[in-house]
Coordinates of C-alpha atoms and ligand atoms in Angstrom, one line a residue:
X1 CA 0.6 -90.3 43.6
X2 CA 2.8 -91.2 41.0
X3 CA 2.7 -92.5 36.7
X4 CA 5.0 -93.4 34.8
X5 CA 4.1 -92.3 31.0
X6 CA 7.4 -92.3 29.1
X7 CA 9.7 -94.6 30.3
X8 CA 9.4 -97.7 32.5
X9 CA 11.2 -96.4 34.8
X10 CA 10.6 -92.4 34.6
X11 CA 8.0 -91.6 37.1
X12 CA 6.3 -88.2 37.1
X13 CA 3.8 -86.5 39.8
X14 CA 0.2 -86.0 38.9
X15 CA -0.2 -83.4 41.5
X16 CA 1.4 -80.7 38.7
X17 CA -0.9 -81.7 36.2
X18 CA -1.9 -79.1 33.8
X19 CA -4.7 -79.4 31.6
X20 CA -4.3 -77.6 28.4
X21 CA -1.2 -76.5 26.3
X22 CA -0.7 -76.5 22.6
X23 CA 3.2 -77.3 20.7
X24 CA 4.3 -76.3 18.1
X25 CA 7.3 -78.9 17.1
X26 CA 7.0 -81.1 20.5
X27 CA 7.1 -85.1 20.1
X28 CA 4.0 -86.9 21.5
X29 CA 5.9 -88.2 24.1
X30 CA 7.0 -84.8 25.0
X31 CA 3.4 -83.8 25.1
X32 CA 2.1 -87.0 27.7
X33 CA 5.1 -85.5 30.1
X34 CA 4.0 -82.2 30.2
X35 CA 0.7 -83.1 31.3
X36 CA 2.4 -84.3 34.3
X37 CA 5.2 -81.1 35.3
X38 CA 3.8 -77.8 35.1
X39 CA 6.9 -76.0 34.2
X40 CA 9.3 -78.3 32.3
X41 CA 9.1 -81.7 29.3
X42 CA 10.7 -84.5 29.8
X43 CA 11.2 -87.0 27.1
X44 CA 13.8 -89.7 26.5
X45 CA 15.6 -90.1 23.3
X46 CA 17.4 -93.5 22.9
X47 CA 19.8 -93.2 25.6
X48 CA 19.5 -89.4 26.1
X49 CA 16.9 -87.8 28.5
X50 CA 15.8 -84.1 28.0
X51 CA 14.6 -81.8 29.9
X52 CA 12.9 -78.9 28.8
X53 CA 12.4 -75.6 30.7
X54 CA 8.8 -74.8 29.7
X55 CA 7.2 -71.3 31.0
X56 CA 7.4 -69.3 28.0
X57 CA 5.7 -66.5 29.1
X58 CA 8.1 -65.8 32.1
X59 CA 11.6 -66.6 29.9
X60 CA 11.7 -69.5 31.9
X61 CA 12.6 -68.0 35.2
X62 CA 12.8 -70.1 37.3
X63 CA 10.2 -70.3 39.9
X64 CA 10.8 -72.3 43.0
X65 CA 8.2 -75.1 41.8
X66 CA 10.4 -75.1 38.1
X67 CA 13.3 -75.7 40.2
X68 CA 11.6 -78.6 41.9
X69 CA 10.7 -80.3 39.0
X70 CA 13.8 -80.1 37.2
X71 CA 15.4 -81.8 40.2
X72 CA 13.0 -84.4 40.0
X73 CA 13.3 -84.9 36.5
X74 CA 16.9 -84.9 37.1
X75 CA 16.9 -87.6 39.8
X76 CA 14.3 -89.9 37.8
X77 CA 16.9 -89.6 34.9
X78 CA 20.1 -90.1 36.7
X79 CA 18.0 -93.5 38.5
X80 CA 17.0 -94.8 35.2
X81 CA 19.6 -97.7 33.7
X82 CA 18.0 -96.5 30.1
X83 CA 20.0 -93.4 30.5
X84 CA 23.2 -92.6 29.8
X85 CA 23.6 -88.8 29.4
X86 CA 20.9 -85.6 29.9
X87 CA 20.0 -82.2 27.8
X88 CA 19.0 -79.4 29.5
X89 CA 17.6 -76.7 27.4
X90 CA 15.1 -73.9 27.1
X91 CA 13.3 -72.0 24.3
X92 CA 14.7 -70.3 21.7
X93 CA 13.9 -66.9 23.3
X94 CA 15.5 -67.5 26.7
X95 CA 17.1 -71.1 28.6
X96 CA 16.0 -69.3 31.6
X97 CA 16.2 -65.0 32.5
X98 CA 17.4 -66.0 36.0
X99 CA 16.0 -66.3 39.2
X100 CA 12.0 -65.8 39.8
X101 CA 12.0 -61.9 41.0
X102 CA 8.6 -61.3 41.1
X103 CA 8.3 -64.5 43.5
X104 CA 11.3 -63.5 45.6
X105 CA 11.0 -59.6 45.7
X106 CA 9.3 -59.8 49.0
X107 CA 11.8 -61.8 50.8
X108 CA 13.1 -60.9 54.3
X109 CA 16.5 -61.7 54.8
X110 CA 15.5 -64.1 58.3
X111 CA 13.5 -65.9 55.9
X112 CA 15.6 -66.8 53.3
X113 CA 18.7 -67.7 55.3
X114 CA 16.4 -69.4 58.2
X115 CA 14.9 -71.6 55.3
X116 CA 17.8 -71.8 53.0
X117 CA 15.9 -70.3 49.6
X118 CA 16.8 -71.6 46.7
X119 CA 19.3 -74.5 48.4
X120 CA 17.7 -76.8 46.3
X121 CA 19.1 -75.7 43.3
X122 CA 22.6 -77.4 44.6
X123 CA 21.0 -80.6 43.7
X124 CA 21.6 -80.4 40.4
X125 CA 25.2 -81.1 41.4
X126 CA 24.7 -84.2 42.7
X127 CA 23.2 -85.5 39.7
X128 CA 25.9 -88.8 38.3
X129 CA 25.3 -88.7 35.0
X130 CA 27.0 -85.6 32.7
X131 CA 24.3 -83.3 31.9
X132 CA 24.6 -81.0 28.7
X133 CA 23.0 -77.5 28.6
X134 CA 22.0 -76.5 25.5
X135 CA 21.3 -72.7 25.8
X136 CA 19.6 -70.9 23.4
X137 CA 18.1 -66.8 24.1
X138 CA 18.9 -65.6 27.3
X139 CA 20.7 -67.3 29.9
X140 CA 21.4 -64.5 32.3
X141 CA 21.7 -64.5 36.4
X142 CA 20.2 -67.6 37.7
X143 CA 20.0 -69.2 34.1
X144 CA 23.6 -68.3 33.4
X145 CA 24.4 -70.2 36.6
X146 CA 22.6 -73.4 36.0
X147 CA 23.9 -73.5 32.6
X148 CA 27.5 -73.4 34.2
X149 CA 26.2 -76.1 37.1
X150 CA 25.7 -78.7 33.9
X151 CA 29.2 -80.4 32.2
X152 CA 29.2 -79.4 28.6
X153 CA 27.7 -76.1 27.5
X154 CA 26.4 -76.1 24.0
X155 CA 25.2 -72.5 22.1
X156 CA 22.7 -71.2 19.8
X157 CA 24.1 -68.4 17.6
X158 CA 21.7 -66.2 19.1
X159 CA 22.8 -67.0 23.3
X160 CA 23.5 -64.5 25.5
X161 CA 25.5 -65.4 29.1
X162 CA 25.0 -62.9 31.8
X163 CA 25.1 -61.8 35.4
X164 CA 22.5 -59.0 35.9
X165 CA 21.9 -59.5 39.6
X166 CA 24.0 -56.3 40.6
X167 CA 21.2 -54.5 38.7
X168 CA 18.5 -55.4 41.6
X169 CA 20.2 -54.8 44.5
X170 CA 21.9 -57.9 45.1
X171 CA 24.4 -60.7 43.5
X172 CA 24.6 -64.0 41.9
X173 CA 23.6 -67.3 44.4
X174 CA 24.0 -70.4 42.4
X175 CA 27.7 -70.2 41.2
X176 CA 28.0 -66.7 39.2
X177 CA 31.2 -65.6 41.2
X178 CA 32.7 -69.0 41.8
X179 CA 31.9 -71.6 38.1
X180 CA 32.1 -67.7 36.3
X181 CA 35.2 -66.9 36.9
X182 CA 37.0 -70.8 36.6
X183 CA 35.1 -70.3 33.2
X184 CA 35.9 -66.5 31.8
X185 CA 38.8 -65.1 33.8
X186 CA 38.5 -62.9 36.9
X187 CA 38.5 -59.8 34.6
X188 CA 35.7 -60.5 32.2
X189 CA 33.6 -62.4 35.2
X190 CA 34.2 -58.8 37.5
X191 CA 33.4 -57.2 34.8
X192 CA 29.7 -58.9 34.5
X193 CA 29.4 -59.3 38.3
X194 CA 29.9 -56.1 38.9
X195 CA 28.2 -54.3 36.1
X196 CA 25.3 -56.3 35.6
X197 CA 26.7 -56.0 31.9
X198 CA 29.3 -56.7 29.4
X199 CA 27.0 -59.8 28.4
X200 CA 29.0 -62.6 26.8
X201 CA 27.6 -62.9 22.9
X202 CA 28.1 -67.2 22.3
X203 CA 30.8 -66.4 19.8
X204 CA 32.3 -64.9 23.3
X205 CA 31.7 -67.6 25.7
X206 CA 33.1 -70.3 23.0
X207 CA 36.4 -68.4 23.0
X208 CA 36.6 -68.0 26.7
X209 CA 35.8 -71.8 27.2
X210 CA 32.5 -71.0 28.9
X211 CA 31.1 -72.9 25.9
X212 CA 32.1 -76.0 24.1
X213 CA 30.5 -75.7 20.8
X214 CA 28.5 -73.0 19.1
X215 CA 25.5 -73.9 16.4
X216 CA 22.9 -72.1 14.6
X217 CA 19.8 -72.2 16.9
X218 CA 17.3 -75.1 15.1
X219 CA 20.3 -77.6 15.2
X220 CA 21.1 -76.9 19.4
X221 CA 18.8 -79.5 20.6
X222 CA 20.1 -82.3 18.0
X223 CA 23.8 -81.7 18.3
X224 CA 24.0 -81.6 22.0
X225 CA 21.5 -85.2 22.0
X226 CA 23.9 -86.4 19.2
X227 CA 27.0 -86.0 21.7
X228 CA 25.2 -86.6 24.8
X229 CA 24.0 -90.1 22.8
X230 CA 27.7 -90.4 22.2
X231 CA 28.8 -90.4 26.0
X232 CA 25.7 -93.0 26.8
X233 CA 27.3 -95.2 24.7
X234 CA 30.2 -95.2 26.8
X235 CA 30.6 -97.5 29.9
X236 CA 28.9 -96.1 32.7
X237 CA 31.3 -96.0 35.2
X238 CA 33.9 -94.9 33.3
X239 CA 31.8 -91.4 32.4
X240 CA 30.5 -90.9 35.7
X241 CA 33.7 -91.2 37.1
X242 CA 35.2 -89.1 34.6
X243 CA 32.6 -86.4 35.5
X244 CA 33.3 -86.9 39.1
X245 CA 37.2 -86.1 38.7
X246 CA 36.8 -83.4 36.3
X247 CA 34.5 -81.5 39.2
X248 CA 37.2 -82.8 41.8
X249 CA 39.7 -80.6 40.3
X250 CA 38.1 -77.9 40.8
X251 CA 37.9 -78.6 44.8
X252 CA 41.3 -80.7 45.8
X253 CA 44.7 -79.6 45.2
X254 CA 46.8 -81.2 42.0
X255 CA 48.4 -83.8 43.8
X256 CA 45.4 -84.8 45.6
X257 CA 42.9 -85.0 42.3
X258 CA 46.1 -87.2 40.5
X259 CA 45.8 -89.4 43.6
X260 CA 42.1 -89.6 42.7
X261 CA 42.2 -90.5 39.4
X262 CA 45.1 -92.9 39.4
X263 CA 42.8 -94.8 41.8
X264 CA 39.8 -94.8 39.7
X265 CA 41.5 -95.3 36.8
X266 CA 42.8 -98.6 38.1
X267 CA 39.4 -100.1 40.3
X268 CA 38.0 -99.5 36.5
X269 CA 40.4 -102.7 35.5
X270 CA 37.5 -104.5 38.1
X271 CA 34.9 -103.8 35.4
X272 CA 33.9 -105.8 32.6
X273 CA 33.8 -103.0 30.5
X274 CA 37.0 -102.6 30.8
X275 CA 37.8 -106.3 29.6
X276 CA 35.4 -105.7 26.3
X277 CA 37.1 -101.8 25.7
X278 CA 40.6 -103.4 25.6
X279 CA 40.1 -107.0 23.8
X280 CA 37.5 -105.2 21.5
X281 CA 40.4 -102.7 20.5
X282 CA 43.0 -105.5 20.2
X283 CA 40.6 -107.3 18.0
X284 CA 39.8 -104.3 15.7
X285 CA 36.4 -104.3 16.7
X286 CA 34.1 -101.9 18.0
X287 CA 33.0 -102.7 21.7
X288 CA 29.8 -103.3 23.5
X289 CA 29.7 -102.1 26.8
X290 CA 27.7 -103.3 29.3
X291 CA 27.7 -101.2 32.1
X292 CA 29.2 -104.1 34.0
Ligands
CO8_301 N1 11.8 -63.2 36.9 C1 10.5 -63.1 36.7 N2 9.9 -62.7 35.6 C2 10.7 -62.5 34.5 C3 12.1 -62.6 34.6 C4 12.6 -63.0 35.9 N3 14.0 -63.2 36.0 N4 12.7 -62.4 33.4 C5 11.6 -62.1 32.6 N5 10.5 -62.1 33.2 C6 9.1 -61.9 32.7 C7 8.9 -60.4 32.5 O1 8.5 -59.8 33.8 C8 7.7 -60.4 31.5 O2 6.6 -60.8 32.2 P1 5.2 -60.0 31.8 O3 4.9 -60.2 30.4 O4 4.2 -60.6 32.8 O5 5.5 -58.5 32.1 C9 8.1 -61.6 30.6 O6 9.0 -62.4 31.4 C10 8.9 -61.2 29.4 O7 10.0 -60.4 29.8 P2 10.3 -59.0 29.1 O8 9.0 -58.3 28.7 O9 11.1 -58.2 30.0 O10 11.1 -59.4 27.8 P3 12.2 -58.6 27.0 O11 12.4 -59.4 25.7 O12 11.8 -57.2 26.8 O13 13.5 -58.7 27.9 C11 15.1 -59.7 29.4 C12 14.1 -59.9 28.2 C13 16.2 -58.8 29.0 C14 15.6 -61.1 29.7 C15 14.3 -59.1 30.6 O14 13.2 -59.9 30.8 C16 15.1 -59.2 31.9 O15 16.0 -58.3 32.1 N6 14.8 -60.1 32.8 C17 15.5 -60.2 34.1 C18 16.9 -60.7 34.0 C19 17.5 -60.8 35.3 O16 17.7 -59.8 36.0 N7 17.8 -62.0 35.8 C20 18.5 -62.2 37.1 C21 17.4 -62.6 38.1 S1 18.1 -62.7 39.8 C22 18.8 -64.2 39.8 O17 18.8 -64.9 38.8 C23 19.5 -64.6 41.0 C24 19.8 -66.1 41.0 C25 20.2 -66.5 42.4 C26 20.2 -68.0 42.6 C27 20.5 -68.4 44.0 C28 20.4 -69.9 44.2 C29 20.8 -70.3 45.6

């Protein structure tokens, strides 16, 4: 069964439904969607949907169900013509200490290859619309990776990136030795693999490119709306397709990815967006775009 309590077309499953939880700075709307996920808020600001990773008393690790409901949330967002761009974020404690280990420490290896655990979190990549992660606390192991699955990567002061996975016996799953080391370098990413140390402080990750901008904690959530706002503002096709390419490089060879873009770059002259960009500029005006 399914409502739909924020936006017309945001819809949210009753079936996670839990009954009471109090908020300290949390929007009303924010409040009417977490009745409806157990683990996460969802809330929509102007053209900016956020998601918030919401079990505080586990750092946000994220369970299997968490997982499920950020895809959800994800999918509703990407579907919704209201939306332009998506935060991801966390507490100010943690964006998400990895993995669930207490839920996976029991796993049998037949099992979790036979039923492909934790697949799901691919999904995230499929997702159209550029999603921003604004990572305060802790975003170590399977929280370091889902940051790095997102587009931009926006810091609290106070973030720490890691890889701590070698520490229980096993190693990263969702991207910690493949997005790492495109991000840091293969020294610095062996380094953390390896280790399960030499942490990146945010001051760290900015310098290595991990990170795009660095803010004092309170302000994370409103500067990475403010630029995710920005990009909503944008012509549709022309972001998503920008996002697309940008991931494309890291898959296709040069020549291949140019190929790509020089296409997409000219079917955008079939938009109208593209008509209002142009004229608008050679009319010294700012431009309304569409999404057509
Ligand atoms: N899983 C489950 N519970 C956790 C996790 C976690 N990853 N992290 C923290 N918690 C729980 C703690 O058990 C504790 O619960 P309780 O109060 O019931 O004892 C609560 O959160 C608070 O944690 P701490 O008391 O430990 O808080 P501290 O401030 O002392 O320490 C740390 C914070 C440093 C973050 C510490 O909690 C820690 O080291 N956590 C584990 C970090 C870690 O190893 N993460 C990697 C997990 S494995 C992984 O992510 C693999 C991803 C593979 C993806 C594959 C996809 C296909």
């Amino acid at each position: 069964m399914f409502r739909n309590l924020i936006s017309p077309s945001i819809t949210k499953p009753l079936s996670a439904q839990k009954s009471v939880r109090s908020f300290s700075s949390a929007s009303v709307l924010r409040q009417a969607a977490a009745t409806n996920y157990q683990h996460i808020l969802t809330e929509t600001r102007g053209k900016v949907g956020l998601v918030t990773l919401n079990r505080p008393k586990a750092l946000n690790a994220l369970c299997n169900d968490l997982f499920v409901e950020v895809n959800e949330a994800m999918k509703n967002f990407d579907e919704d013509d209201n939306i332009g761009a998506i935060v991801l974020t966390g507490s100010e404690k943690a964006f998400a200490a990895g993995a669930d280990i207490k839920e996976m420490k029991d796993n049998t290896f037949v099992d979790t290859y036979k039923k492909d655990f934790l697949g799901h979190w691919a999904k995230i990549s499929d997702v159209k619309k550029p999603i921003i992660a604004a990572v305060n606390g802790y975003a170590l192991g399977g929280g370091c990776e889902l940051a790095m699955s997102c587009d931009i990567i926006y810091a609290g002061e106070k973030a720490v990136f890691g890889q701590p996975e070698i520490n229980l016996g096993v190693i990263p799953g969702a991207g910690g030795t493949q997005r790492l080391v495109k991000a840091v370098g293969k020294s610095r990413a062996m380094e953390m693999v390896l280790s399960g140390g030499a942490n990146l402080t945010a001051d760290e990750a900015q310098s290595l490119g991990l990170v795009s901008k660095v803010v004092p904690a309170d302000q994370l959530i409103d500067e990475a709306i403010k630029t995710a706002g920005k990009i909503a503002s944008k012509s549709q096709a022309s972001v998503q397709m920008g996002k697309e390419l940008i991931n494309k490089s890291f898959e296709v060879p040069l020549s291949a990815g140019l190929r790509w873009e020089r296409a997409y770059f000219q079917a955008l002259f079939g938009t109208a967006d593209q008509k209002e960009g142009m004229n608008a500029f050679a009319e010294k005006r700012k431009p309304t775009f569409t999404n057509n």
